[in-house]
Amino acid sequence: MQAITIDALNPQSRFVLTNMPRPTLNAGEVLINIKAFSINPMDVAAKLGLLGSPFSDNWSFPLVLGWDMAGVIVAVGDGVTDYQVGDRVFGGLPSNHAGNNGSYAEFCVTPTTELAKTPAALSDAQAAALPIAGMTAYQAITESLNVQPGQKLLIQGGAGGVGSLAVQLAKLRGAYVAATAGPAHTQLLQALGVDQVIDYHQVQPADVLHDYDGVFDTVGDIDGGLATLKPTGKLITVAAQPTAAQLAQPQSVAFQFTHGTTAMLDALAKHLADGALTQPIETLPFSAASVQAAQERVAGRHVTGKLVITH
Ligand SMILES: NC(=O)c1ccc[n+]([C@@H]2O[C@H](COP(=O)([O-])OP(=O)(O)OC[C@H]3O[C@@H](n4cnc5c(N)ncnc54)[C@H](OP(=O)(O)O)[C@@H]3O)[C@@H](O)[C@H]2O)c1
C-alpha cells in the first residue's frame, strides 16, 4: 500500500510517499480502505517526538502517523459480527497503534470498538474530520462540564477543530456561549451561533465576562478562563496541565483526558447528518506535500475547523 511516512521524530523530518505492506488483521479488528483522514495537534506532537508511552510503544520506521480516518471495510477479523465487508465506517486507530498502522495511508486495521458506521448523508471527508475533535468537544460539553440550559459558558479557541464543535454542542444544550477567536474568525463563530465573540488580540475575556458558570479551554489559557468564573464555576482544559496554584482556586479546574466511544461517534454523526451541527473543513489531496503542509498549518495553531486529506 501507499503510505505517507517519516523516518525520524524531529522538526526537520519530512513526510514522504512510501510503499509498504498492509498492516496485519487480527481478531476483533477490521481492515479499512481509508478514503480520508484528518490532522490533529496530537499528530504534530507525535512528529516532534513529544508523545511518549503508550503512544510510541509500538512505533518503528518508516512510521505512519495519524489516528482519525474514514473509509470502507475490506476484510473482517475473527469474532467480528457487527461489521461487514463494504460498510462505510469512521473513527480512530488505537492510541498505541503499530508503526505501519497509522491513518496517513491507504489501509489500516483497528478494533471495531474504535469505529462507528458512517451515515449515508455524510461524505468520507466530513466523517474523517469528526473523531478526536468531536469526541473531545462532546465529552467536555455533555460530561465534564455537563452544560445546562441557561448557563453562561466561555469557550477559549472557538474556531479550532475542538472549539468549533464545542460552541455548537453548548448552544444545542441551551447555554449562552461566549468564545474567543482572532478577528478572521468572528463571522464564522457568529454563524455557528456564538452569542458573544471575543477577539483575544484586543480584549481579555475577564474584561467583558463575569460570573460565568463554565469555561472550556482549548488553548491553554487557564488563568484567563478562571478570571471569568463565579466562585462555584468549573473550568475544563484539554490544552494545559493545571498548576498547583490554579488547582487551589475556589473554582473547580480539571484536565480532560478524552475517552471516546462508538456512542459519541454515532451522536456526533447524527447531529452532522441532520444539520444540527456543521463542521468547517478544508480538504487537500493525498500526497506527502499535503500532509507536510497540513501538519505545518496545524502546528501554527490558526486553522479553521479541520484539515482533511482525501484519497
Ligand atoms: N486532552 C485531550 O484529550 C485532547 C484531545 C484533543 C485535542 N486536545 C488539545 O486541544 C487543543 C485544541 O485542539 P484543536 O484540534 O481544536 O486545535 P486547532 O484546531 O489547531 O485549534 C486552532 C484554533 O486555536 C485558536 N487559537 C490559537 N491560539 C489562541 C488563543 N490564544 N486564544 C484563542 N484561540 C486561539 C485559533 O483561532 P484563531 O485563528 O482565531 O486565533 C484556531 O482556530 C490542542 O492543544 C490539542 O492538543 C486535547
mmCIF file of C-alpha atoms and ligand atoms in Angstrom:
data_model
loop_
_atom_site.group_PDB
_atom_site.id
_atom_site.type_symbol
_atom_site.label_atom_id
_atom_site.label_comp_id
_atom_site.label_asym_id
_atom_site.label_seq_id
_atom_site.Cartn_x
_atom_site.Cartn_y
_atom_site.Cartn_z
ATOM 1 C CA MET A 1 0.000 0.000 0.000
ATOM 2 C CA GLN A 2 0.968 3.627 -0.275
ATOM 3 C CA ALA A 3 1.580 5.471 2.971
ATOM 4 C CA ILE A 4 2.913 8.859 3.949
ATOM 5 C CA THR A 5 5.746 8.307 6.382
ATOM 6 C CA ILE A 6 8.570 9.945 8.303
ATOM 7 C CA ASP A 7 11.971 8.476 9.161
ATOM 8 C CA ALA A 8 12.601 10.354 12.410
ATOM 9 C CA LEU A 9 10.739 12.244 15.111
ATOM 10 C CA ASN A 10 12.021 15.801 14.944
ATOM 11 C CA PRO A 11 11.092 19.197 13.415
ATOM 12 C CA GLN A 12 13.362 18.641 10.367
ATOM 13 C CA SER A 13 11.986 15.295 9.190
ATOM 14 C CA ARG A 14 9.875 15.493 6.005
ATOM 15 C CA PHE A 15 6.870 13.399 5.011
ATOM 16 C CA VAL A 16 7.487 11.118 2.004
ATOM 17 C CA LEU A 17 5.356 8.694 -0.018
ATOM 18 C CA THR A 18 6.387 5.093 0.794
ATOM 19 C CA ASN A 19 5.311 1.648 -0.444
ATOM 20 C CA MET A 20 4.911 -0.735 2.453
ATOM 21 C CA PRO A 21 2.947 -3.901 3.365
ATOM 22 C CA ARG A 22 -0.601 -3.561 4.626
ATOM 23 C CA PRO A 23 -0.934 -3.986 8.413
ATOM 24 C CA THR A 24 -1.934 -7.487 9.554
ATOM 25 C CA LEU A 25 -5.558 -8.113 10.515
ATOM 26 C CA ASN A 26 -6.121 -9.626 13.991
ATOM 27 C CA ALA A 27 -9.199 -10.991 15.756
ATOM 28 C CA GLY A 28 -11.740 -8.322 16.650
ATOM 29 C CA GLU A 29 -10.346 -5.937 14.046
ATOM 30 C CA VAL A 30 -11.382 -4.827 10.555
ATOM 31 C CA LEU A 31 -9.196 -3.878 7.588
ATOM 32 C CA ILE A 32 -10.227 -0.487 6.194
ATOM 33 C CA ASN A 33 -9.522 1.069 2.818
ATOM 34 C CA ILE A 34 -9.016 4.658 4.006
ATOM 35 C CA LYS A 35 -10.818 7.305 1.951
ATOM 36 C CA ALA A 36 -9.994 10.346 4.096
ATOM 37 C CA PHE A 37 -8.056 11.228 7.243
ATOM 38 C CA SER A 38 -7.721 14.365 9.321
ATOM 39 C CA ILE A 39 -4.775 16.020 11.013
ATOM 40 C CA ASN A 40 -4.798 16.668 14.764
ATOM 41 C CA PRO A 41 -2.469 18.623 17.064
ATOM 42 C CA MET A 42 -1.502 15.259 18.613
ATOM 43 C CA ASP A 43 -0.114 14.191 15.209
ATOM 44 C CA VAL A 44 2.104 17.270 15.276
ATOM 45 C CA ALA A 45 3.235 16.483 18.817
ATOM 46 C CA ALA A 46 3.975 12.925 17.681
ATOM 47 C CA LYS A 47 6.166 14.107 14.807
ATOM 48 C CA LEU A 48 8.122 16.343 17.184
ATOM 49 C CA GLY A 49 8.793 13.361 19.456
ATOM 50 C CA LEU A 50 6.661 14.780 22.264
ATOM 51 C CA LEU A 51 4.357 11.771 22.690
ATOM 52 C CA GLY A 52 5.813 9.081 24.911
ATOM 53 C CA SER A 53 4.299 5.858 26.200
ATOM 54 C CA PRO A 54 1.779 4.403 25.374
ATOM 55 C CA PHE A 55 1.553 6.263 22.047
ATOM 56 C CA SER A 56 5.046 5.450 20.813
ATOM 57 C CA ASP A 57 5.360 1.965 22.360
ATOM 58 C CA ASN A 58 4.850 0.081 19.064
ATOM 59 C CA TRP A 59 6.374 2.509 16.573
ATOM 60 C CA SER A 60 9.038 1.641 14.002
ATOM 61 C CA PHE A 61 10.405 3.453 10.938
ATOM 62 C CA PRO A 62 9.289 4.303 8.349
ATOM 63 C CA LEU A 63 6.473 5.498 10.627
ATOM 64 C CA VAL A 64 2.860 6.077 9.544
ATOM 65 C CA LEU A 65 1.320 8.702 11.827
ATOM 66 C CA GLY A 66 -2.347 9.634 12.187
ATOM 67 C CA TRP A 67 -5.363 8.489 14.194
ATOM 68 C CA ASP A 68 -8.550 9.887 12.603
ATOM 69 C CA MET A 69 -9.921 8.315 9.425
ATOM 70 C CA ALA A 70 -12.977 7.271 7.408
ATOM 71 C CA GLY A 71 -13.205 4.541 4.785
ATOM 72 C CA VAL A 72 -14.682 1.213 3.712
ATOM 73 C CA ILE A 73 -14.210 -2.191 5.345
ATOM 74 C CA VAL A 74 -12.437 -4.641 3.014
ATOM 75 C CA ALA A 75 -11.910 -7.557 5.453
ATOM 76 C CA VAL A 76 -13.137 -8.535 8.910
ATOM 77 C CA GLY A 77 -11.140 -10.433 11.548
ATOM 78 C CA ASP A 78 -12.257 -13.468 13.568
ATOM 79 C CA GLY A 79 -15.041 -12.703 16.005
ATOM 80 C CA VAL A 80 -16.313 -9.577 14.273
ATOM 81 C CA THR A 81 -20.096 -9.853 13.920
ATOM 82 C CA ASP A 82 -21.377 -6.268 13.893
ATOM 83 C CA TYR A 83 -19.481 -5.060 10.796
ATOM 84 C CA GLN A 84 -19.261 -6.459 7.255
ATOM 85 C CA VAL A 85 -17.135 -6.007 4.160
ATOM 86 C CA GLY A 86 -18.482 -2.938 2.317
ATOM 87 C CA ASP A 87 -19.590 -0.999 5.418
ATOM 88 C CA ARG A 88 -18.618 2.673 5.406
ATOM 89 C CA VAL A 89 -17.018 3.451 8.782
ATOM 90 C CA PHE A 90 -15.180 6.235 10.575
ATOM 91 C CA GLY A 91 -13.270 6.535 13.810
ATOM 92 C CA GLY A 92 -9.757 6.097 15.051
ATOM 93 C CA LEU A 93 -6.734 3.895 15.493
ATOM 94 C CA PRO A 94 -5.773 2.682 18.986
ATOM 95 C CA SER A 95 -3.597 5.201 20.885
ATOM 96 C CA ASN A 96 -0.657 2.795 20.677
ATOM 97 C CA HIS A 97 -1.071 1.751 17.045
ATOM 98 C CA ALA A 98 1.834 -0.016 15.321
ATOM 99 C CA GLY A 99 4.337 1.970 13.254
ATOM 100 C CA ASN A 100 2.900 0.710 9.938
ATOM 101 C CA ASN A 101 -0.702 1.257 11.042
ATOM 102 C CA GLY A 102 -1.418 4.992 11.147
ATOM 103 C CA SER A 103 -4.175 6.728 9.206
ATOM 104 C CA TYR A 104 -1.857 8.579 6.744
ATOM 105 C CA ALA A 105 -2.128 5.553 4.396
ATOM 106 C CA GLU A 106 -4.323 3.563 2.022
ATOM 107 C CA PHE A 107 -5.190 0.878 4.602
ATOM 108 C CA CYS A 108 -5.332 0.441 8.387
ATOM 109 C CA VAL A 109 -6.597 -2.146 10.854
ATOM 110 C CA THR A 110 -8.490 -1.198 14.008
ATOM 111 C CA PRO A 111 -10.754 -2.822 16.609
ATOM 112 C CA THR A 112 -14.456 -2.268 15.961
ATOM 113 C CA THR A 113 -14.679 -0.586 19.392
ATOM 114 C CA GLU A 114 -12.891 2.414 17.785
ATOM 115 C CA LEU A 115 -15.479 2.758 14.995
ATOM 116 C CA ALA A 116 -18.984 3.788 14.032
ATOM 117 C CA LYS A 117 -20.868 3.423 10.755
ATOM 118 C CA THR A 118 -20.822 6.491 8.517
ATOM 119 C CA PRO A 119 -24.336 7.795 7.812
ATOM 120 C CA ALA A 120 -25.201 7.913 4.089
ATOM 121 C CA ALA A 121 -25.661 11.686 4.324
ATOM 122 C CA LEU A 122 -22.009 12.263 5.305
ATOM 123 C CA SER A 123 -19.016 12.298 2.975
ATOM 124 C CA ASP A 124 -15.867 10.441 3.995
ATOM 125 C CA ALA A 125 -14.123 13.803 4.439
ATOM 126 C CA GLN A 126 -16.828 15.001 6.844
ATOM 127 C CA ALA A 127 -16.655 11.754 8.818
ATOM 128 C CA ALA A 128 -12.843 11.753 8.966
ATOM 129 C CA ALA A 129 -12.877 15.243 10.492
ATOM 130 C CA LEU A 130 -15.043 14.184 13.429
ATOM 131 C CA PRO A 131 -13.402 11.603 15.694
ATOM 132 C CA ILE A 132 -10.819 13.215 18.007
ATOM 133 C CA ALA A 133 -12.081 16.797 17.802
ATOM 134 C CA GLY A 134 -15.709 15.739 18.031
ATOM 135 C CA MET A 135 -15.350 13.300 20.912
ATOM 136 C CA THR A 136 -13.209 15.829 22.827
ATOM 137 C CA ALA A 137 -15.863 18.528 22.422
ATOM 138 C CA TYR A 138 -18.697 16.102 23.142
ATOM 139 C CA GLN A 139 -17.145 14.754 26.349
ATOM 140 C CA ALA A 140 -16.316 18.271 27.573
ATOM 141 C CA ILE A 141 -19.763 19.773 26.972
ATOM 142 C CA THR A 142 -22.028 16.830 27.828
ATOM 143 C CA GLU A 143 -19.997 15.087 30.551
ATOM 144 C CA SER A 144 -17.066 17.038 32.050
ATOM 145 C CA LEU A 145 -18.979 20.351 32.183
ATOM 146 C CA ASN A 146 -22.466 18.806 31.857
ATOM 147 C CA VAL A 147 -23.678 22.123 30.429
ATOM 148 C CA GLN A 148 -27.271 23.026 31.417
ATOM 149 C CA PRO A 149 -29.829 25.321 29.746
ATOM 150 C CA GLY A 150 -29.280 28.978 30.602
ATOM 151 C CA GLN A 151 -25.724 28.542 31.876
ATOM 152 C CA LYS A 152 -23.090 31.023 30.743
ATOM 153 C CA LEU A 153 -20.138 29.259 29.127
ATOM 154 C CA LEU A 154 -16.849 30.579 27.722
ATOM 155 C CA ILE A 155 -15.079 28.503 25.076
ATOM 156 C CA GLN A 156 -11.492 29.578 24.516
ATOM 157 C CA GLY A 157 -10.430 28.860 20.939
ATOM 158 C CA GLY A 158 -13.895 28.706 19.359
ATOM 159 C CA ALA A 159 -12.738 28.379 15.737
ATOM 160 C CA GLY A 160 -10.471 25.326 16.018
ATOM 161 C CA GLY A 161 -11.235 21.667 15.450
ATOM 162 C CA VAL A 162 -12.473 21.129 19.008
ATOM 163 C CA GLY A 163 -13.832 24.630 19.645
ATOM 164 C CA SER A 164 -15.975 24.905 16.501
ATOM 165 C CA LEU A 165 -17.919 21.800 17.542
ATOM 166 C CA ALA A 166 -17.949 22.661 21.257
ATOM 167 C CA VAL A 167 -19.647 26.030 20.693
ATOM 168 C CA GLN A 168 -22.441 24.343 18.733
ATOM 169 C CA LEU A 169 -22.889 21.479 21.218
ATOM 170 C CA ALA A 170 -23.160 24.043 24.038
ATOM 171 C CA LYS A 171 -25.794 26.002 22.082
ATOM 172 C CA LEU A 172 -27.723 22.759 21.478
ATOM 173 C CA ARG A 173 -27.822 22.320 25.287
ATOM 174 C CA GLY A 174 -29.304 25.799 25.683
ATOM 175 C CA ALA A 175 -26.282 27.666 27.056
ATOM 176 C CA TYR A 176 -25.354 31.317 26.494
ATOM 177 C CA VAL A 177 -21.996 30.919 24.735
ATOM 178 C CA ALA A 178 -19.074 33.315 24.566
ATOM 179 C CA ALA A 179 -15.989 32.288 22.585
ATOM 180 C CA THR A 180 -12.530 33.695 21.900
ATOM 181 C CA ALA A 181 -11.067 33.872 18.390
ATOM 182 C CA GLY A 182 -8.913 36.053 16.203
ATOM 183 C CA PRO A 183 -10.648 38.686 14.027
ATOM 184 C CA ALA A 184 -10.581 36.422 10.950
ATOM 185 C CA HIS A 185 -12.950 34.039 12.725
ATOM 186 C CA THR A 186 -15.593 36.448 14.095
ATOM 187 C CA GLN A 187 -18.104 35.859 11.296
ATOM 188 C CA LEU A 188 -17.654 32.089 11.428
ATOM 189 C CA LEU A 189 -18.388 31.975 15.142
ATOM 190 C CA GLN A 190 -21.433 34.199 14.748
ATOM 191 C CA ALA A 191 -22.682 31.873 12.015
ATOM 192 C CA LEU A 192 -22.163 28.895 14.361
ATOM 193 C CA GLY A 193 -24.466 30.583 16.891
ATOM 194 C CA VAL A 194 -21.970 32.056 19.366
ATOM 195 C CA ASP A 195 -23.681 34.802 21.398
ATOM 196 C CA GLN A 196 -20.563 36.851 22.162
ATOM 197 C CA VAL A 197 -17.328 36.638 20.168
ATOM 198 C CA ILE A 198 -14.218 37.983 21.906
ATOM 199 C CA ASP A 199 -11.202 38.983 19.827
ATOM 200 C CA TYR A 200 -8.451 37.853 22.175
ATOM 201 C CA HIS A 201 -5.930 40.086 20.389
ATOM 202 C CA GLN A 202 -7.849 43.139 21.672
ATOM 203 C CA VAL A 203 -9.642 42.090 24.853
ATOM 204 C CA GLN A 204 -9.016 39.708 27.738
ATOM 205 C CA PRO A 205 -12.097 37.546 28.391
ATOM 206 C CA ALA A 206 -12.313 38.787 32.001
ATOM 207 C CA ASP A 207 -12.535 42.402 30.737
ATOM 208 C CA VAL A 208 -16.021 41.633 29.431
ATOM 209 C CA LEU A 209 -17.217 38.395 31.090
ATOM 210 C CA HIS A 210 -18.030 37.976 34.799
ATOM 211 C CA ASP A 211 -19.614 35.302 36.985
ATOM 212 C CA TYR A 212 -19.546 32.652 34.277
ATOM 213 C CA ASP A 213 -20.718 29.123 35.115
ATOM 214 C CA GLY A 214 -18.197 27.270 32.984
ATOM 215 C CA VAL A 215 -15.104 27.530 30.811
ATOM 216 C CA PHE A 216 -13.891 25.076 28.193
ATOM 217 C CA ASP A 217 -10.248 25.898 27.480
ATOM 218 C CA THR A 218 -8.864 24.543 24.183
ATOM 219 C CA VAL A 219 -5.871 26.918 24.010
ATOM 220 C CA GLY A 220 -4.065 26.600 27.356
ATOM 221 C CA ASP A 221 -5.146 29.891 28.977
ATOM 222 C CA ILE A 222 -6.341 28.596 32.349
ATOM 223 C CA ASP A 223 -5.744 31.868 34.229
ATOM 224 C CA GLY A 224 -7.680 33.830 31.605
ATOM 225 C CA GLY A 225 -10.584 31.429 31.897
ATOM 226 C CA LEU A 226 -10.559 31.284 35.701
ATOM 227 C CA ALA A 227 -10.829 35.076 35.859
ATOM 228 C CA THR A 228 -14.280 34.940 34.224
ATOM 229 C CA LEU A 229 -15.763 32.285 36.545
ATOM 230 C CA LYS A 230 -18.030 32.666 39.545
ATOM 231 C CA PRO A 231 -16.635 31.028 42.737
ATOM 232 C CA THR A 232 -18.619 27.829 42.136
ATOM 233 C CA GLY A 233 -17.752 27.753 38.431
ATOM 234 C CA LYS A 234 -15.917 24.945 36.652
ATOM 235 C CA LEU A 235 -13.084 25.033 34.122
ATOM 236 C CA ILE A 236 -12.178 22.085 31.910
ATOM 237 C CA THR A 237 -8.996 22.279 29.863
ATOM 238 C CA VAL A 238 -7.664 19.972 27.162
ATOM 239 C CA ALA A 239 -4.644 22.133 26.352
ATOM 240 C CA ALA A 240 -2.571 22.675 29.531
ATOM 241 C CA GLN A 241 -1.820 20.944 32.798
ATOM 242 C CA PRO A 242 -3.249 22.981 35.719
ATOM 243 C CA THR A 243 -0.656 24.212 38.214
ATOM 244 C CA ALA A 244 -0.930 23.747 41.975
ATOM 245 C CA ALA A 245 -1.903 27.424 42.308
ATOM 246 C CA GLN A 246 -4.678 27.054 39.729
ATOM 247 C CA LEU A 247 -5.959 23.883 41.411
ATOM 248 C CA ALA A 248 -6.063 25.774 44.733
ATOM 249 C CA GLN A 249 -8.561 28.349 43.403
ATOM 250 C CA PRO A 250 -12.152 28.183 44.707
ATOM 251 C CA GLN A 251 -13.372 27.227 41.235
ATOM 252 C CA SER A 252 -13.070 23.626 40.038
ATOM 253 C CA VAL A 253 -10.241 23.108 37.496
ATOM 254 C CA ALA A 254 -9.537 19.822 35.710
ATOM 255 C CA PHE A 255 -7.694 18.467 32.694
ATOM 256 C CA GLN A 256 -9.811 16.231 30.464
ATOM 257 C CA PHE A 257 -8.313 13.052 29.044
ATOM 258 C CA THR A 258 -10.734 12.201 26.258
ATOM 259 C CA HIS A 259 -12.066 8.639 26.200
ATOM 260 C CA GLY A 260 -14.136 8.352 23.048
ATOM 261 C CA THR A 261 -16.848 5.773 22.445
ATOM 262 C CA THR A 262 -18.849 4.493 19.493
ATOM 263 C CA ALA A 263 -21.935 6.090 21.083
ATOM 264 C CA MET A 264 -20.236 9.505 20.932
ATOM 265 C CA LEU A 265 -19.285 8.978 17.273
ATOM 266 C CA ASP A 266 -22.874 7.953 16.486
ATOM 267 C CA ALA A 267 -24.316 11.008 18.256
ATOM 268 C CA LEU A 268 -21.924 13.407 16.506
ATOM 269 C CA ALA A 269 -22.512 11.891 13.072
ATOM 270 C CA LYS A 270 -26.294 12.011 13.574
ATOM 271 C CA HIS A 271 -26.119 15.709 14.523
ATOM 272 C CA LEU A 272 -23.963 16.418 11.467
ATOM 273 C CA ALA A 273 -26.216 14.409 9.146
ATOM 274 C CA ASP A 274 -29.416 16.115 10.330
ATOM 275 C CA GLY A 275 -27.895 19.597 10.187
ATOM 276 C CA ALA A 276 -27.857 20.334 13.933
ATOM 277 C CA LEU A 277 -24.039 20.565 13.699
ATOM 278 C CA THR A 278 -21.815 21.886 10.946
ATOM 279 C CA GLN A 279 -18.071 21.370 10.863
ATOM 280 C CA PRO A 280 -15.785 23.690 8.921
ATOM 281 C CA ILE A 281 -13.368 21.527 6.898
ATOM 282 C CA GLU A 282 -10.794 22.113 4.181
ATOM 283 C CA THR A 283 -9.724 19.163 2.033
ATOM 284 C CA LEU A 284 -6.330 18.515 0.450
ATOM 285 C CA PRO A 285 -5.427 15.662 -1.938
ATOM 286 C CA PHE A 286 -3.489 12.590 -0.734
ATOM 287 C CA SER A 287 0.199 13.413 -1.091
ATOM 288 C CA ALA A 288 3.278 13.864 1.061
ATOM 289 C CA ALA A 289 3.235 17.588 0.252
ATOM 290 C CA SER A 290 -0.362 17.901 1.500
ATOM 291 C CA VAL A 291 0.442 16.182 4.785
ATOM 292 C CA GLN A 292 3.591 18.276 5.230
ATOM 293 C CA ALA A 293 1.635 21.488 4.621
ATOM 294 C CA ALA A 294 -1.305 20.430 6.801
ATOM 295 C CA GLN A 295 0.980 19.472 9.690
ATOM 296 C CA GLU A 296 2.758 22.830 9.457
ATOM 297 C CA ARG A 297 -0.563 24.697 9.447
ATOM 298 C CA VAL A 298 -1.884 22.792 12.476
ATOM 299 C CA ALA A 299 1.432 23.478 14.243
ATOM 300 C CA GLY A 300 0.830 27.185 13.535
ATOM 301 C CA ARG A 301 -2.403 26.983 15.615
ATOM 302 C CA HIS A 302 -4.681 29.125 13.433
ATOM 303 C CA VAL A 303 -6.561 26.635 11.296
ATOM 304 C CA THR A 304 -10.309 26.957 10.804
ATOM 305 C CA GLY A 305 -12.037 23.747 11.868
ATOM 306 C CA LYS A 306 -10.263 20.696 10.423
ATOM 307 C CA LEU A 307 -7.814 19.944 7.628
ATOM 308 C CA VAL A 308 -8.711 16.669 5.883
ATOM 309 C CA ILE A 309 -6.658 14.673 3.370
ATOM 310 C CA THR A 310 -8.738 12.751 0.802
ATOM 311 C CA HIS A 311 -7.730 9.840 -1.465
HETATM 312 N N1 LIG B 1 -6.855 16.300 26.238
HETATM 313 C C1 LIG B 1 -7.381 15.744 25.154
HETATM 314 O O1 LIG B 1 -7.958 14.659 25.235
HETATM 315 C C2 LIG B 1 -7.294 16.462 23.838
HETATM 316 C C3 LIG B 1 -7.999 15.962 22.734
HETATM 317 C C4 LIG B 1 -7.967 16.712 21.541
HETATM 318 C C5 LIG B 1 -7.243 17.903 21.465
HETATM 319 N N2 LIG B 1 -6.529 18.298 22.556
HETATM 320 C C6 LIG B 1 -5.788 19.576 22.537
HETATM 321 O O2 LIG B 1 -6.758 20.603 22.425
HETATM 322 C C7 LIG B 1 -6.183 21.728 21.774
HETATM 323 C C8 LIG B 1 -7.104 22.188 20.672
HETATM 324 O O3 LIG B 1 -7.194 21.190 19.668
HETATM 325 P P1 LIG B 1 -7.791 21.576 18.248
HETATM 326 O O4 LIG B 1 -7.796 20.357 17.417
HETATM 327 O O5 LIG B 1 -9.032 22.344 18.409
HETATM 328 O O6 LIG B 1 -6.651 22.567 17.735
HETATM 329 P P2 LIG B 1 -6.678 23.512 16.469
HETATM 330 O O7 LIG B 1 -7.782 23.117 15.551
HETATM 331 O O8 LIG B 1 -5.310 23.557 15.945
HETATM 332 O O9 LIG B 1 -7.039 24.940 17.090
HETATM 333 C C9 LIG B 1 -6.712 26.031 16.339
HETATM 334 C C10 LIG B 1 -7.516 27.214 16.833
HETATM 335 O O10 LIG B 1 -6.960 27.724 18.046
HETATM 336 C C11 LIG B 1 -7.238 29.110 18.062
HETATM 337 N N3 LIG B 1 -6.281 29.811 18.929
HETATM 338 C C12 LIG B 1 -4.927 29.720 18.897
HETATM 339 N N4 LIG B 1 -4.417 30.480 19.897
HETATM 340 C C13 LIG B 1 -5.483 31.037 20.550
HETATM 341 C C14 LIG B 1 -5.623 31.918 21.667
HETATM 342 N N5 LIG B 1 -4.563 32.358 22.338
HETATM 343 N N6 LIG B 1 -6.870 32.250 22.070
HETATM 344 C C15 LIG B 1 -7.960 31.812 21.420
HETATM 345 N N7 LIG B 1 -7.882 30.999 20.335
HETATM 346 C C16 LIG B 1 -6.668 30.607 19.919
HETATM 347 C C17 LIG B 1 -7.129 29.538 16.625
HETATM 348 O O11 LIG B 1 -8.051 30.584 16.470
HETATM 349 P P3 LIG B 1 -7.624 31.959 15.747
HETATM 350 O O12 LIG B 1 -7.010 31.583 14.429
HETATM 351 O O13 LIG B 1 -8.951 32.638 15.646
HETATM 352 O O14 LIG B 1 -6.622 32.625 16.652
HETATM 353 C C18 LIG B 1 -7.507 28.316 15.831
HETATM 354 O O15 LIG B 1 -8.805 28.418 15.259
HETATM 355 C C19 LIG B 1 -4.786 21.285 21.317
HETATM 356 O O16 LIG B 1 -3.846 21.719 22.260
HETATM 357 C C20 LIG B 1 -4.879 19.756 21.361
HETATM 358 O O17 LIG B 1 -3.620 19.165 21.543
HETATM 359 C C21 LIG B 1 -6.543 17.611 23.730
#
